[in-house]
mmCIF file of C-alpha atoms in Angstrom:
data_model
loop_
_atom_site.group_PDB
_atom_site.id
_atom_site.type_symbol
_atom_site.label_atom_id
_atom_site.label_comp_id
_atom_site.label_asym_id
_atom_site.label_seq_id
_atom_site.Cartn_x
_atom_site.Cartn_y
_atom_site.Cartn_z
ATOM 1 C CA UNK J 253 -18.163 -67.383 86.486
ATOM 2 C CA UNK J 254 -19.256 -68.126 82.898
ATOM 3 C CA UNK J 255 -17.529 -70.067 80.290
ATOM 4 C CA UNK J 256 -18.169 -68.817 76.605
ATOM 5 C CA UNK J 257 -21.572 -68.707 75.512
ATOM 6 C CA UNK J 258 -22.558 -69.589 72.230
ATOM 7 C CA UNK J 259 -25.442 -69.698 69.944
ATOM 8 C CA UNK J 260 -24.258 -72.724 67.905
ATOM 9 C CA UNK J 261 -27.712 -74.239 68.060
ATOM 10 C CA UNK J 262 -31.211 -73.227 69.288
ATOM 11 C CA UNK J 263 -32.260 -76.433 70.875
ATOM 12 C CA UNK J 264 -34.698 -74.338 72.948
ATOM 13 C CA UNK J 265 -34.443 -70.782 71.731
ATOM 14 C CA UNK J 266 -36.874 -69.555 74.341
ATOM 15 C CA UNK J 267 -34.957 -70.317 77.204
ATOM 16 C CA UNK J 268 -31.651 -70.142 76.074
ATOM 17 C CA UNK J 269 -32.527 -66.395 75.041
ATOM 18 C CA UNK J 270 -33.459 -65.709 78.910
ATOM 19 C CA UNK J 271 -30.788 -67.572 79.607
ATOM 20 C CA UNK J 272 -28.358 -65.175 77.599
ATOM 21 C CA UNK J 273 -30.124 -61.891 78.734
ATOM 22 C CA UNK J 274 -29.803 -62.526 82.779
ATOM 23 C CA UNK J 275 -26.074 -63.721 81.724
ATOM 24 C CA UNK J 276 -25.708 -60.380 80.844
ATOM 25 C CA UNK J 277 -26.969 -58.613 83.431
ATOM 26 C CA UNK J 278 -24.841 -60.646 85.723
ATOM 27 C CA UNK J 279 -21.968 -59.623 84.159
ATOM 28 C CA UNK J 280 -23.071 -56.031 84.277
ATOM 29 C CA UNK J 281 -23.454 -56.478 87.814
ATOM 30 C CA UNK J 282 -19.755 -57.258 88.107
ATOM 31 C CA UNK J 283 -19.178 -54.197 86.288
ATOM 32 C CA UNK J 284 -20.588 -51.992 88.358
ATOM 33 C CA UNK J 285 -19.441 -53.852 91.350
ATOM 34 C CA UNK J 286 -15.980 -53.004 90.215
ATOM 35 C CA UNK J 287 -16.918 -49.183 89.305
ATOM 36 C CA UNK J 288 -17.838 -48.912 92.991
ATOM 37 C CA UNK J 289 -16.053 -45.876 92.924
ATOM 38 C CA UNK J 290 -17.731 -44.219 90.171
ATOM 39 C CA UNK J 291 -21.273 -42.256 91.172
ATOM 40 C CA UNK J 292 -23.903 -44.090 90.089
ATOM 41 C CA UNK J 293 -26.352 -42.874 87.357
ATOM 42 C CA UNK J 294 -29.579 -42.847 88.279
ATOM 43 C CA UNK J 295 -32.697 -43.509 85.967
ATOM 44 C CA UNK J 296 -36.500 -42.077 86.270
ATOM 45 C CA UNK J 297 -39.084 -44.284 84.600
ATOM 46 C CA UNK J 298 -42.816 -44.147 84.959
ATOM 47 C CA UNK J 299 -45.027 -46.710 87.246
ATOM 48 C CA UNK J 300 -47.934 -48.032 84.793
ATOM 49 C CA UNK J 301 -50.287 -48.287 87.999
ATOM 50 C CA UNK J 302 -49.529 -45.899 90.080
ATOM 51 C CA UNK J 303 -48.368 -42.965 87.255
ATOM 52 C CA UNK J 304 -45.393 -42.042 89.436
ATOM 53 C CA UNK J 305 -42.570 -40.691 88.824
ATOM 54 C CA UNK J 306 -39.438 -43.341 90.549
ATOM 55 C CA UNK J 307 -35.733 -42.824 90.245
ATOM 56 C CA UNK J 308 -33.439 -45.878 90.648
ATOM 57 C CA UNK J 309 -29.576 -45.960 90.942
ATOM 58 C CA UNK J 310 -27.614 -49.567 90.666
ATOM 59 C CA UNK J 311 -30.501 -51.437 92.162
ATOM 60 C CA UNK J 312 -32.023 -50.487 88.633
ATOM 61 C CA UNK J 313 -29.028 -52.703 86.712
ATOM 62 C CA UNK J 314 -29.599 -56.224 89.166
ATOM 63 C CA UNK J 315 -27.211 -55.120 91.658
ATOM 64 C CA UNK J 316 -29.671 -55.416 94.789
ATOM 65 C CA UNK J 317 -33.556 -55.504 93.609
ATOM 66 C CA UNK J 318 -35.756 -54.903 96.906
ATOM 67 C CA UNK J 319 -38.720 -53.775 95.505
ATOM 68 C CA UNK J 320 -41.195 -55.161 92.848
ATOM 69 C CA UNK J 321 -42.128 -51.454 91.483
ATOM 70 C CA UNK J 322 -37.986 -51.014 90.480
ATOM 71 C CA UNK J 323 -38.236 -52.275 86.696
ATOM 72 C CA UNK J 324 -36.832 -55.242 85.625
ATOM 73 C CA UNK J 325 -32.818 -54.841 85.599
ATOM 74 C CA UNK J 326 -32.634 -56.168 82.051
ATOM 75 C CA UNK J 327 -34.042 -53.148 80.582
ATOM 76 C CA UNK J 328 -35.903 -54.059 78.036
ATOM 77 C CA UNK J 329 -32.933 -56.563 76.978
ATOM 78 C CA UNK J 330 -35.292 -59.378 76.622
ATOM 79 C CA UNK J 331 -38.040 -58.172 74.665
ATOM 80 C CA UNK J 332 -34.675 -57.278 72.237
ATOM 81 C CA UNK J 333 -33.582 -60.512 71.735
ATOM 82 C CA UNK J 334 -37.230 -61.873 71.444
ATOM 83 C CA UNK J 335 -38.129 -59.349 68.730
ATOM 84 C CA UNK J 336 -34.587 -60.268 66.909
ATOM 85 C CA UNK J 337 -35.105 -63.957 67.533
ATOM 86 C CA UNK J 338 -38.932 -63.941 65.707
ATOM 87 C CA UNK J 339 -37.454 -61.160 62.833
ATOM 88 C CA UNK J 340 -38.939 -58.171 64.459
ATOM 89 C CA UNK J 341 -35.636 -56.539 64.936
ATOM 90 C CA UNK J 342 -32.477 -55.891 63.422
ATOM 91 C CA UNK J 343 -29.078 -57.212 64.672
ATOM 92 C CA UNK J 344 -27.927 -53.233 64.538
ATOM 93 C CA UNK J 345 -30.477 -52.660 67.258
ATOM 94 C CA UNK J 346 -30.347 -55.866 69.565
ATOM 95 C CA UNK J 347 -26.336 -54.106 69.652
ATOM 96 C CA UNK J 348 -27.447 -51.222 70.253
ATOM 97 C CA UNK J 349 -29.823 -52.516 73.372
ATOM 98 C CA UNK J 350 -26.440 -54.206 74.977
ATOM 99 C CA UNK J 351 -25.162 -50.800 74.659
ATOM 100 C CA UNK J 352 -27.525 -49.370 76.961
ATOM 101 C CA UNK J 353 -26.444 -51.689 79.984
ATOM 102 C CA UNK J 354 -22.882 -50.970 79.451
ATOM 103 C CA UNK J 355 -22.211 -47.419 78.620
ATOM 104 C CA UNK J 356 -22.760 -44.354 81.161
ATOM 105 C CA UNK J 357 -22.980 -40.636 81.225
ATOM 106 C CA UNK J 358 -19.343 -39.390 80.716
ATOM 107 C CA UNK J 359 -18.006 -42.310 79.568
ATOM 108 C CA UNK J 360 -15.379 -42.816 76.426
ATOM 109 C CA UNK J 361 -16.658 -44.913 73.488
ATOM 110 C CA UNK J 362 -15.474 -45.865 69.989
ATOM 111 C CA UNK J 363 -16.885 -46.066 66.855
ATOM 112 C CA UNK J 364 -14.478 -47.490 64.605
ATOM 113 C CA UNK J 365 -16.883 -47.699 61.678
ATOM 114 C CA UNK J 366 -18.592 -44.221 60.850
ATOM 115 C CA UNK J 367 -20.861 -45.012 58.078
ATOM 116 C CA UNK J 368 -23.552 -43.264 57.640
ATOM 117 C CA UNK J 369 -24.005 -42.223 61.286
ATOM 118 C CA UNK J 370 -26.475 -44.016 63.034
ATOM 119 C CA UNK J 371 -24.591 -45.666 65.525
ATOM 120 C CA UNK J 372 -21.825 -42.889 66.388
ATOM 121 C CA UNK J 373 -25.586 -41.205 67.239
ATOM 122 C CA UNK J 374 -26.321 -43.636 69.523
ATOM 123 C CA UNK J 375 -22.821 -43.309 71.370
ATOM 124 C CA UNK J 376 -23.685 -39.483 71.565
ATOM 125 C CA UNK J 377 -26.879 -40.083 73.083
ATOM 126 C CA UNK J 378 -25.526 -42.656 75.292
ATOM 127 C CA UNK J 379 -22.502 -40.793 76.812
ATOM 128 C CA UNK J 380 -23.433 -37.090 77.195
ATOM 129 C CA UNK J 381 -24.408 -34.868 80.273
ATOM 130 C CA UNK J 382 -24.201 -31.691 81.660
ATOM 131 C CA UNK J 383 -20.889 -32.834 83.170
ATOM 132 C CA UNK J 384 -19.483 -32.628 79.092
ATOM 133 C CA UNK J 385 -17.364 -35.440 80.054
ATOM 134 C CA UNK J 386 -18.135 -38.114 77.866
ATOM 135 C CA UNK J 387 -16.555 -38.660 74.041
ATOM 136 C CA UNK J 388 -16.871 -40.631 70.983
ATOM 137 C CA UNK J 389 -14.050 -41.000 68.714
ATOM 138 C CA UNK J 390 -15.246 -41.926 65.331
ATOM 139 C CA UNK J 391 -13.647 -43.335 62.318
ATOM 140 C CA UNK J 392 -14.047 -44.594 58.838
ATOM 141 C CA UNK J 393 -11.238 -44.907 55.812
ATOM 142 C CA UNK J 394 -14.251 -42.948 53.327
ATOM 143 C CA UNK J 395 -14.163 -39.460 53.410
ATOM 144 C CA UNK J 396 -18.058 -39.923 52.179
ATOM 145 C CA UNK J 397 -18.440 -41.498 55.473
ATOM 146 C CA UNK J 398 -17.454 -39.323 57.735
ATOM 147 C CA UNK J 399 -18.995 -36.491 55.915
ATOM 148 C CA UNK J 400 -22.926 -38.462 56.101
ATOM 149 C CA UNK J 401 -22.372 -38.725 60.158
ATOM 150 C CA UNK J 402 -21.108 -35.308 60.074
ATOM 151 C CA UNK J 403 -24.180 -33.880 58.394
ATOM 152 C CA UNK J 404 -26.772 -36.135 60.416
ATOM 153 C CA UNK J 405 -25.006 -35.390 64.181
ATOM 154 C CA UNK J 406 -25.063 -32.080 62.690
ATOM 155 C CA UNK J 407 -28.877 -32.005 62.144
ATOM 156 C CA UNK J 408 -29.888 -34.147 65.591
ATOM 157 C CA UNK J 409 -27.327 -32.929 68.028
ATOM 158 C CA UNK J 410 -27.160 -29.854 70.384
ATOM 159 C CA UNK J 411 -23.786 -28.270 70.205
ATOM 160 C CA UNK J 412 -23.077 -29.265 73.590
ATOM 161 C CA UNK J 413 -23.484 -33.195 72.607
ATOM 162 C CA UNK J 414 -21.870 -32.187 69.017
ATOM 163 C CA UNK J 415 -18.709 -31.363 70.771
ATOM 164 C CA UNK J 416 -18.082 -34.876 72.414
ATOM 165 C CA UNK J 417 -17.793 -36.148 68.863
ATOM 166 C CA UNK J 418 -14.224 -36.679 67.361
ATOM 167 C CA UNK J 419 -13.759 -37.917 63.370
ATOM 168 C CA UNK J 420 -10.946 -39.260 61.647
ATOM 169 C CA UNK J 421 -10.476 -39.804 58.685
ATOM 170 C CA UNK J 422 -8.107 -43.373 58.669
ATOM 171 C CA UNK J 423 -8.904 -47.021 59.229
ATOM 172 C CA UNK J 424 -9.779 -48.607 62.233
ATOM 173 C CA UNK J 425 -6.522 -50.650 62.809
ATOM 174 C CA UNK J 426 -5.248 -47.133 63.245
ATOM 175 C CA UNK J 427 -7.353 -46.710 66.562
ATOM 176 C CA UNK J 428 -4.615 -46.684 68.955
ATOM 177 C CA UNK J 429 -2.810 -43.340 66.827
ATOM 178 C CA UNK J 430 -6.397 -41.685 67.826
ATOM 179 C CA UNK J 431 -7.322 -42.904 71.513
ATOM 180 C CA UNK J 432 -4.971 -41.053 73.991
ATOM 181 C CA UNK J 433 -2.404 -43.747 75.653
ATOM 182 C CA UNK J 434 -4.421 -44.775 79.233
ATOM 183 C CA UNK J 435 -7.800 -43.890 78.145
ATOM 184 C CA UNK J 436 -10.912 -46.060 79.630
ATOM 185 C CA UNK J 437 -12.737 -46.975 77.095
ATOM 186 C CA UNK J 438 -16.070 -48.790 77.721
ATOM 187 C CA UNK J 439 -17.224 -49.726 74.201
ATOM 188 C CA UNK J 440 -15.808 -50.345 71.025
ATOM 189 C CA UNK J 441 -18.449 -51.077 67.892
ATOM 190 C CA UNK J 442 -17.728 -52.525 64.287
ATOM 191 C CA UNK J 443 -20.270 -52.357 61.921
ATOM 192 C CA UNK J 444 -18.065 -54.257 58.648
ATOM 193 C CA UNK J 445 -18.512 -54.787 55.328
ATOM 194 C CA UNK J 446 -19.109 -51.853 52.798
ATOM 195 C CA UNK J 447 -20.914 -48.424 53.034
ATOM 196 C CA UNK J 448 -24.849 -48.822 52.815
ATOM 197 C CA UNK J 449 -25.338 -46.487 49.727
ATOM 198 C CA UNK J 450 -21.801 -46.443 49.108
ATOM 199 C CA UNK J 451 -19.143 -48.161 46.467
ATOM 200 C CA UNK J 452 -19.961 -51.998 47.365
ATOM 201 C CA UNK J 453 -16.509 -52.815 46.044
ATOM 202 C CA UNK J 454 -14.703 -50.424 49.050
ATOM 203 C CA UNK J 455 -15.247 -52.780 51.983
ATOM 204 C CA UNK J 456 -13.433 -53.725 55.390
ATOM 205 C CA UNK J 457 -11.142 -57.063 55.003
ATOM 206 C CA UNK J 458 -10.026 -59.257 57.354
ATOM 207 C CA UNK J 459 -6.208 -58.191 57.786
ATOM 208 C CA UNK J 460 -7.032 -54.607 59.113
ATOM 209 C CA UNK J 461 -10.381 -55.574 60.991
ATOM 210 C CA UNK J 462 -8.152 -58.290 62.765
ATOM 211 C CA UNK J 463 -5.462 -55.737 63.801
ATOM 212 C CA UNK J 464 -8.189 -53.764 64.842
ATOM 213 C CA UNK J 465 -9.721 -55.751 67.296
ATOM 214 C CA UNK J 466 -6.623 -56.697 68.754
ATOM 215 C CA UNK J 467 -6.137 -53.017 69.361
ATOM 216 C CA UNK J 468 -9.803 -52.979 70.701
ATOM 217 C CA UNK J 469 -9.046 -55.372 73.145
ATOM 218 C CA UNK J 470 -5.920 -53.848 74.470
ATOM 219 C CA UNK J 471 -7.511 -50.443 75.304
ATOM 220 C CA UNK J 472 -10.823 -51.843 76.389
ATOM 221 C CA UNK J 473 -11.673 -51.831 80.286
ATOM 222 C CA UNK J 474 -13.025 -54.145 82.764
ATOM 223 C CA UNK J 475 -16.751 -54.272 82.089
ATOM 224 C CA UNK J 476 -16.679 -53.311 78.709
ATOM 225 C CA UNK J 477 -17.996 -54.037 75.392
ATOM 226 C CA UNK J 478 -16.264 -54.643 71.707
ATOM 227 C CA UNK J 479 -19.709 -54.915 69.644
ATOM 228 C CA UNK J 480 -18.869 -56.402 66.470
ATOM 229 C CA UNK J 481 -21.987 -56.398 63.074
ATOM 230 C CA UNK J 482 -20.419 -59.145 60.888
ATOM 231 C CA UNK J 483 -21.892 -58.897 56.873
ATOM 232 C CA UNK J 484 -21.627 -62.246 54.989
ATOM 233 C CA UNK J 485 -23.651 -61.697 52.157
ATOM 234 C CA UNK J 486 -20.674 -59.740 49.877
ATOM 235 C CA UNK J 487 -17.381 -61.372 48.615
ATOM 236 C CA UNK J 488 -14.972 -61.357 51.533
ATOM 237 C CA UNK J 489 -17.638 -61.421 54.024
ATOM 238 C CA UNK J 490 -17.615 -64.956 55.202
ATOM 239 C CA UNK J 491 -13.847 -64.604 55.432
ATOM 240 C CA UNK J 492 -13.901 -61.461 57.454
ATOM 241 C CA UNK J 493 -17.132 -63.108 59.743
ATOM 242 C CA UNK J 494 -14.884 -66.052 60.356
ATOM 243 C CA UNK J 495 -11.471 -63.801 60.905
ATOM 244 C CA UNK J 496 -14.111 -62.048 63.941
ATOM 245 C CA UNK J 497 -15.066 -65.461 65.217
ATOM 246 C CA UNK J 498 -11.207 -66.827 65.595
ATOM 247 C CA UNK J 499 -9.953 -64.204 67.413
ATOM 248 C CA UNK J 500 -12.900 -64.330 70.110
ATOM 249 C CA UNK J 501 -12.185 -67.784 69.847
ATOM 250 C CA UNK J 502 -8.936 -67.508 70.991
ATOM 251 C CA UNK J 503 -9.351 -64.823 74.154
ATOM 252 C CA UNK J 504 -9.041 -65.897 77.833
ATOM 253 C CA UNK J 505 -12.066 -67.834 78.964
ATOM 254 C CA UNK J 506 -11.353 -66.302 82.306
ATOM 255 C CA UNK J 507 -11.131 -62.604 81.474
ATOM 256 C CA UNK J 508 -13.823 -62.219 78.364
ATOM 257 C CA UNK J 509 -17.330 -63.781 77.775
ATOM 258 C CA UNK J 510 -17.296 -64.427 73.843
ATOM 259 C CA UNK J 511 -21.365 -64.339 72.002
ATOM 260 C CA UNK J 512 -22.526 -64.333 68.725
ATOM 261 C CA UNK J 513 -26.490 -64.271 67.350
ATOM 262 C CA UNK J 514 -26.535 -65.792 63.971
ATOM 263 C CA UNK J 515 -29.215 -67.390 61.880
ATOM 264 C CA UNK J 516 -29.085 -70.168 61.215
ATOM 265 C CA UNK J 517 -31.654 -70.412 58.338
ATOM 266 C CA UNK J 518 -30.660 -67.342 56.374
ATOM 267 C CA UNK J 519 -26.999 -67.701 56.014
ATOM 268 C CA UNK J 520 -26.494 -64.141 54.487
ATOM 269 C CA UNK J 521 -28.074 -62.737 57.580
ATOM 270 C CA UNK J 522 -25.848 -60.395 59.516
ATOM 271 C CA UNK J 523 -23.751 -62.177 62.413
ATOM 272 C CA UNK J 524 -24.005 -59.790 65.989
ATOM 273 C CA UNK J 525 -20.608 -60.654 67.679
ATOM 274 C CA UNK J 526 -20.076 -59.557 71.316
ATOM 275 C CA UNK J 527 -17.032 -59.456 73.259
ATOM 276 C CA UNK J 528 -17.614 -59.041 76.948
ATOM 277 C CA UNK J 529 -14.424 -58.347 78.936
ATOM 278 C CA UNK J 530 -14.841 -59.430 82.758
#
Protein backbone atom coordinates (compact mmCIF):
# COMPACT_ATOMS: atom_id res chain seq x y z
CA UNK A 1 0.00 0.00 0.00
CA UNK A 2 2.91 2.38 0.71
CA UNK A 3 6.19 2.60 -0.94
CA UNK A 4 9.14 3.75 1.40
CA UNK A 5 8.76 6.91 3.03
CA UNK A 6 11.45 9.17 3.49
CA UNK A 7 12.39 12.36 5.06
CA UNK A 8 15.06 13.34 2.49
CA UNK A 9 13.71 16.86 2.35
CA UNK A 10 11.08 18.97 4.19
CA UNK A 11 9.58 20.76 1.29
CA UNK A 12 6.48 21.24 3.48
CA UNK A 13 7.28 19.85 6.88
CA UNK A 14 3.80 20.53 8.15
CA UNK A 15 2.05 18.35 6.00
CA UNK A 16 4.38 15.84 5.26
CA UNK A 17 4.54 15.26 9.20
CA UNK A 18 0.58 14.52 9.10
CA UNK A 19 1.22 12.88 6.28
CA UNK A 20 3.75 10.41 8.08
CA UNK A 21 1.64 10.10 11.34
CA UNK A 22 -1.84 8.83 9.56
CA UNK A 23 0.75 6.55 7.43
CA UNK A 24 1.32 5.05 10.51
CA UNK A 25 -1.74 4.52 11.85
CA UNK A 26 -2.74 2.90 8.64
CA UNK A 27 -0.29 0.53 8.93
CA UNK A 28 -1.24 -0.16 12.50
CA UNK A 29 -4.56 -0.76 11.28
CA UNK A 30 -3.26 -3.62 9.16
CA UNK A 31 -1.72 -4.87 12.18
CA UNK A 32 -4.41 -5.31 14.09
CA UNK A 33 -6.47 -6.40 11.21
CA UNK A 34 -4.14 -9.33 11.01
CA UNK A 35 -4.12 -9.93 15.01
CA UNK A 36 -7.87 -10.44 14.58
CA UNK A 37 -7.44 -13.25 16.66
CA UNK A 38 -5.80 -11.69 19.49
CA UNK A 39 -8.35 -9.89 22.26
CA UNK A 40 -8.21 -6.53 21.87
CA UNK A 41 -6.84 -4.14 24.59
CA UNK A 42 -8.98 -1.73 25.53
CA UNK A 43 -8.05 1.91 26.70
CA UNK A 44 -10.01 4.39 29.28
CA UNK A 45 -9.27 8.06 28.70
CA UNK A 46 -11.11 11.02 30.09
CA UNK A 47 -13.79 13.28 27.98
CA UNK A 48 -12.57 17.08 28.53
CA UNK A 49 -16.40 18.16 28.29
CA UNK A 50 -18.26 15.82 29.58
CA UNK A 51 -15.55 14.45 32.54
CA UNK A 52 -16.45 10.85 31.69
CA UNK A 53 -14.92 8.08 32.03
CA UNK A 54 -14.93 6.06 28.06
CA UNK A 55 -13.23 2.81 27.26
CA UNK A 56 -12.33 2.10 23.59
CA UNK A 57 -11.04 -1.21 22.04
CA UNK A 58 -9.60 -1.19 18.18
CA UNK A 59 -11.90 1.59 17.16
CA UNK A 60 -9.41 3.56 19.52
CA UNK A 61 -6.22 2.62 16.97
CA UNK A 62 -8.28 3.88 13.38
CA UNK A 63 -9.71 0.60 12.82
CA UNK A 64 -13.51 1.81 12.60
CA UNK A 65 -13.98 5.49 14.25
CA UNK A 66 -17.93 6.03 14.70
CA UNK A 67 -17.97 8.47 17.16
CA UNK A 68 -16.39 12.00 17.54
CA UNK A 69 -15.94 11.59 21.56
CA UNK A 70 -13.42 8.23 20.71
CA UNK A 71 -9.94 10.19 20.71
CA UNK A 72 -8.06 10.65 17.84
CA UNK A 73 -6.48 7.10 16.75
CA UNK A 74 -3.03 8.65 16.46
CA UNK A 75 -2.60 8.97 20.06
CA UNK A 76 -0.93 11.74 20.61
CA UNK A 77 1.51 10.68 17.59
CA UNK A 78 1.21 14.01 16.03
CA UNK A 79 1.75 16.41 18.64
CA UNK A 80 5.20 13.95 18.87
CA UNK A 81 6.46 14.61 15.72
CA UNK A 82 5.42 18.37 15.92
CA UNK A 83 7.24 18.88 19.23
CA UNK A 84 10.42 16.87 17.61
CA UNK A 85 10.06 18.73 14.35
CA UNK A 86 10.19 22.52 16.25
CA UNK A 87 13.08 20.96 18.97
CA UNK A 88 10.67 20.39 21.73
CA UNK A 89 11.37 16.74 21.85
CA UNK A 90 13.94 14.28 21.69
CA UNK A 91 14.32 11.61 18.94
CA UNK A 92 14.45 8.93 22.11
CA UNK A 93 10.89 9.97 22.81
CA UNK A 94 9.21 10.54 19.28
CA UNK A 95 10.53 6.36 19.37
CA UNK A 96 9.22 5.84 22.18
CA UNK A 97 5.58 7.42 21.04
CA UNK A 98 5.66 4.81 17.87
CA UNK A 99 6.08 2.34 20.53
CA UNK A 100 2.88 2.98 22.04
CA UNK A 101 0.82 2.13 18.76
CA UNK A 102 2.65 -1.01 18.25
CA UNK A 103 3.27 -2.87 21.40
CA UNK A 104 0.40 -4.56 23.64
CA UNK A 105 -0.17 -6.03 27.02
CA UNK A 106 1.61 -9.47 26.94
CA UNK A 107 3.52 -8.95 24.17
CA UNK A 108 7.48 -9.95 23.61
CA UNK A 109 9.88 -7.02 23.00
CA UNK A 110 13.64 -6.50 22.67
CA UNK A 111 15.95 -4.23 23.85
CA UNK A 112 19.12 -4.92 22.32
CA UNK A 113 20.84 -1.88 23.80
CA UNK A 114 20.52 -1.71 27.75
CA UNK A 115 22.22 1.42 28.62
CA UNK A 116 21.35 3.05 31.27
CA UNK A 117 17.73 1.83 31.38
CA UNK A 118 15.36 4.14 30.20
CA UNK A 119 14.03 2.49 27.37
CA UNK A 120 14.04 -1.33 28.61
CA UNK A 121 11.57 0.83 31.25
CA UNK A 122 9.47 1.80 28.73
CA UNK A 123 9.16 -1.88 27.25
CA UNK A 124 8.20 -2.89 30.92
CA UNK A 125 5.61 -0.42 31.13
CA UNK A 126 4.43 -1.13 27.75
CA UNK A 127 4.05 -4.97 27.90
CA UNK A 128 2.91 -5.93 31.43
CA UNK A 129 -0.53 -7.06 32.94
CA UNK A 130 -2.07 -9.06 35.32
CA UNK A 131 -1.98 -11.83 32.69
CA UNK A 132 2.26 -11.81 33.46
CA UNK A 133 2.56 -12.66 29.92
CA UNK A 134 4.54 -10.15 28.41
CA UNK A 135 8.71 -10.03 28.39
CA UNK A 136 11.59 -7.93 27.58
CA UNK A 137 14.82 -9.43 26.84
CA UNK A 138 17.53 -6.95 27.36
CA UNK A 139 21.07 -6.72 26.34
CA UNK A 140 24.21 -4.74 26.31
CA UNK A 141 28.12 -6.01 25.83
CA UNK A 142 28.96 -3.55 29.34
CA UNK A 143 28.52 -5.18 32.40
CA UNK A 144 28.13 -1.31 33.73
CA UNK A 145 25.16 -1.34 31.57
CA UNK A 146 23.25 -3.84 32.54
CA UNK A 147 23.97 -3.21 36.12
CA UNK A 148 22.45 0.91 35.74
CA UNK A 149 19.02 -0.73 34.21
CA UNK A 150 19.21 -3.26 36.82
CA UNK A 151 19.35 -0.77 39.66
CA UNK A 152 16.73 1.76 38.04
CA UNK A 153 13.92 -1.24 37.05
CA UNK A 154 14.88 -2.18 40.42
CA UNK A 155 13.84 1.17 42.02
CA UNK A 156 10.55 1.87 39.55
CA UNK A 157 9.22 -1.59 39.04
CA UNK A 158 6.80 -3.82 41.08
CA UNK A 159 8.13 -7.30 41.32
CA UNK A 160 5.45 -8.53 39.26
CA UNK A 161 6.62 -6.15 36.17
CA UNK A 162 10.42 -6.82 37.45
CA UNK A 163 10.00 -10.39 36.56
CA UNK A 164 9.15 -9.89 32.76
CA UNK A 165 12.64 -8.46 32.48
CA UNK A 166 15.50 -10.75 31.12
CA UNK A 167 19.45 -9.34 30.93
CA UNK A 168 22.30 -10.57 29.17
CA UNK A 169 25.24 -9.79 29.32
CA UNK A 170 26.61 -10.21 25.28
CA UNK A 171 26.19 -8.12 22.17
CA UNK A 172 23.29 -7.64 20.26
CA UNK A 173 24.30 -9.66 17.10
CA UNK A 174 24.01 -12.41 19.65
CA UNK A 175 20.11 -11.88 19.90
CA UNK A 176 19.02 -14.95 18.27
CA UNK A 177 21.30 -17.26 21.18
CA UNK A 178 18.77 -15.29 23.68
CA UNK A 179 15.19 -15.14 21.94
CA UNK A 180 13.67 -18.71 22.06
CA UNK A 181 13.49 -20.21 18.27
CA UNK A 182 9.54 -19.19 17.12
CA UNK A 183 9.08 -16.40 19.43
CA UNK A 184 6.73 -13.29 18.23
CA UNK A 185 8.40 -10.56 18.76
CA UNK A 186 6.70 -7.15 18.19
CA UNK A 187 9.55 -4.66 18.73
CA UNK A 188 13.07 -4.58 18.52
CA UNK A 189 14.95 -1.05 19.67
CA UNK A 190 18.68 0.12 19.10
CA UNK A 191 19.80 2.93 20.81
CA UNK A 192 23.87 2.95 19.20
CA UNK A 193 26.77 4.60 19.79
CA UNK A 194 28.50 4.62 23.31
CA UNK A 195 27.17 4.55 26.96
CA UNK A 196 25.84 8.11 28.10
CA UNK A 197 28.19 8.47 31.19
CA UNK A 198 30.16 5.67 30.11
CA UNK A 199 33.82 5.02 28.33
CA UNK A 200 33.11 7.11 24.96
CA UNK A 201 35.79 4.98 23.34
CA UNK A 202 33.51 1.47 24.00
CA UNK A 203 30.89 2.03 21.30
CA UNK A 204 28.63 -0.16 18.88
CA UNK A 205 30.27 -0.49 15.18
CA UNK A 206 28.83 -1.21 12.18
CA UNK A 207 29.84 -5.03 11.62
CA UNK A 208 27.90 -6.33 14.76
CA UNK A 209 24.96 -3.68 14.60
CA UNK A 210 24.55 -4.92 10.89
CA UNK A 211 24.40 -8.63 11.91
CA UNK A 212 22.13 -7.53 14.38
CA UNK A 213 19.51 -6.15 12.50
CA UNK A 214 19.54 -8.80 10.13
CA UNK A 215 18.76 -11.02 13.07
CA UNK A 216 16.07 -8.37 14.08
CA UNK A 217 14.42 -8.73 11.01
CA UNK A 218 14.30 -12.45 10.87
CA UNK A 219 12.52 -12.87 14.26
CA UNK A 220 10.36 -9.81 13.92
CA UNK A 221 6.48 -10.33 13.18
CA UNK A 222 3.94 -8.96 10.94
CA UNK A 223 3.08 -5.55 12.36
CA UNK A 224 6.07 -4.97 14.11
CA UNK A 225 8.65 -2.50 14.84
CA UNK A 226 12.76 -2.52 14.67
CA UNK A 227 13.29 1.15 16.24
CA UNK A 228 16.68 2.09 15.47
CA UNK A 229 18.52 5.79 17.52
CA UNK A 230 21.44 6.36 15.10
CA UNK A 231 24.48 8.76 16.94
CA UNK A 232 26.67 10.60 14.37
CA UNK A 233 28.38 12.96 16.36
CA UNK A 234 31.42 10.32 17.64
CA UNK A 235 34.07 8.66 15.33
CA UNK A 236 32.38 5.71 13.68
CA UNK A 237 29.05 7.19 13.92
CA UNK A 238 28.39 8.35 10.44
CA UNK A 239 29.65 4.96 9.32
CA UNK A 240 27.44 2.98 11.59
CA UNK A 241 24.25 5.70 10.68
CA UNK A 242 24.92 4.91 7.07
CA UNK A 243 25.54 0.88 7.69
CA UNK A 244 21.52 1.37 9.39
CA UNK A 245 20.36 3.27 6.35
CA UNK A 246 21.72 0.50 3.63
CA UNK A 247 20.27 -2.28 5.02
CA UNK A 248 16.65 -0.60 5.24
CA UNK A 249 17.57 0.40 1.98
CA UNK A 250 17.80 -2.81 0.73
CA UNK A 251 14.45 -4.64 2.42
CA UNK A 252 11.35 -5.59 0.35
CA UNK A 253 9.33 -2.56 -0.58
CA UNK A 254 6.40 -4.88 -0.38
CA UNK A 255 6.83 -6.43 3.06
CA UNK A 256 8.54 -3.35 5.23
CA UNK A 257 7.85 0.47 5.27
CA UNK A 258 11.51 1.96 5.74
CA UNK A 259 11.54 5.93 7.80
CA UNK A 260 14.06 7.94 9.12
CA UNK A 261 13.71 11.68 10.98
CA UNK A 262 16.94 13.45 10.56
CA UNK A 263 17.95 17.07 10.68
CA UNK A 264 18.92 18.39 8.33
CA UNK A 265 20.54 21.57 9.83
CA UNK A 266 22.37 20.00 12.74
CA UNK A 267 24.21 17.19 11.18
CA UNK A 268 25.40 15.69 14.58
CA UNK A 269 21.79 15.42 15.57
CA UNK A 270 20.66 11.91 16.33
CA UNK A 271 19.06 10.02 13.19
CA UNK A 272 15.44 8.05 14.44
CA UNK A 273 15.36 5.04 11.98
CA UNK A 274 12.14 2.96 11.78
CA UNK A 275 11.58 -0.25 10.24
CA UNK A 276 7.95 -1.11 9.82
CA UNK A 277 7.34 -4.73 8.74
CA UNK A 278 3.82 -5.11 6.89
Amino acid sequence: MFASLRFQTLLSPLKQTFDLAHAFVSLRRSSLLLQSQRKPKRISFCNKSSGQIHSAGPKFYGVSPSSPEEVSPLLGLEDALMDYISGKKKATEVAHSMWRHIVQKGDTVVDATCGNGHDTLEMVKLVADESGRGCVYGMDIQNIALENTSLLLDALLNPNERKLVKLFHTCHSRMEDIVPNGTSVRLVAFNLGYLPGGDKALVTLSETTLQALEVASRILAPGGLISIIAYVGHPGGRKEFETVQAFASGLPVDDWVCTKFEMINRQMAPVLVILFRK
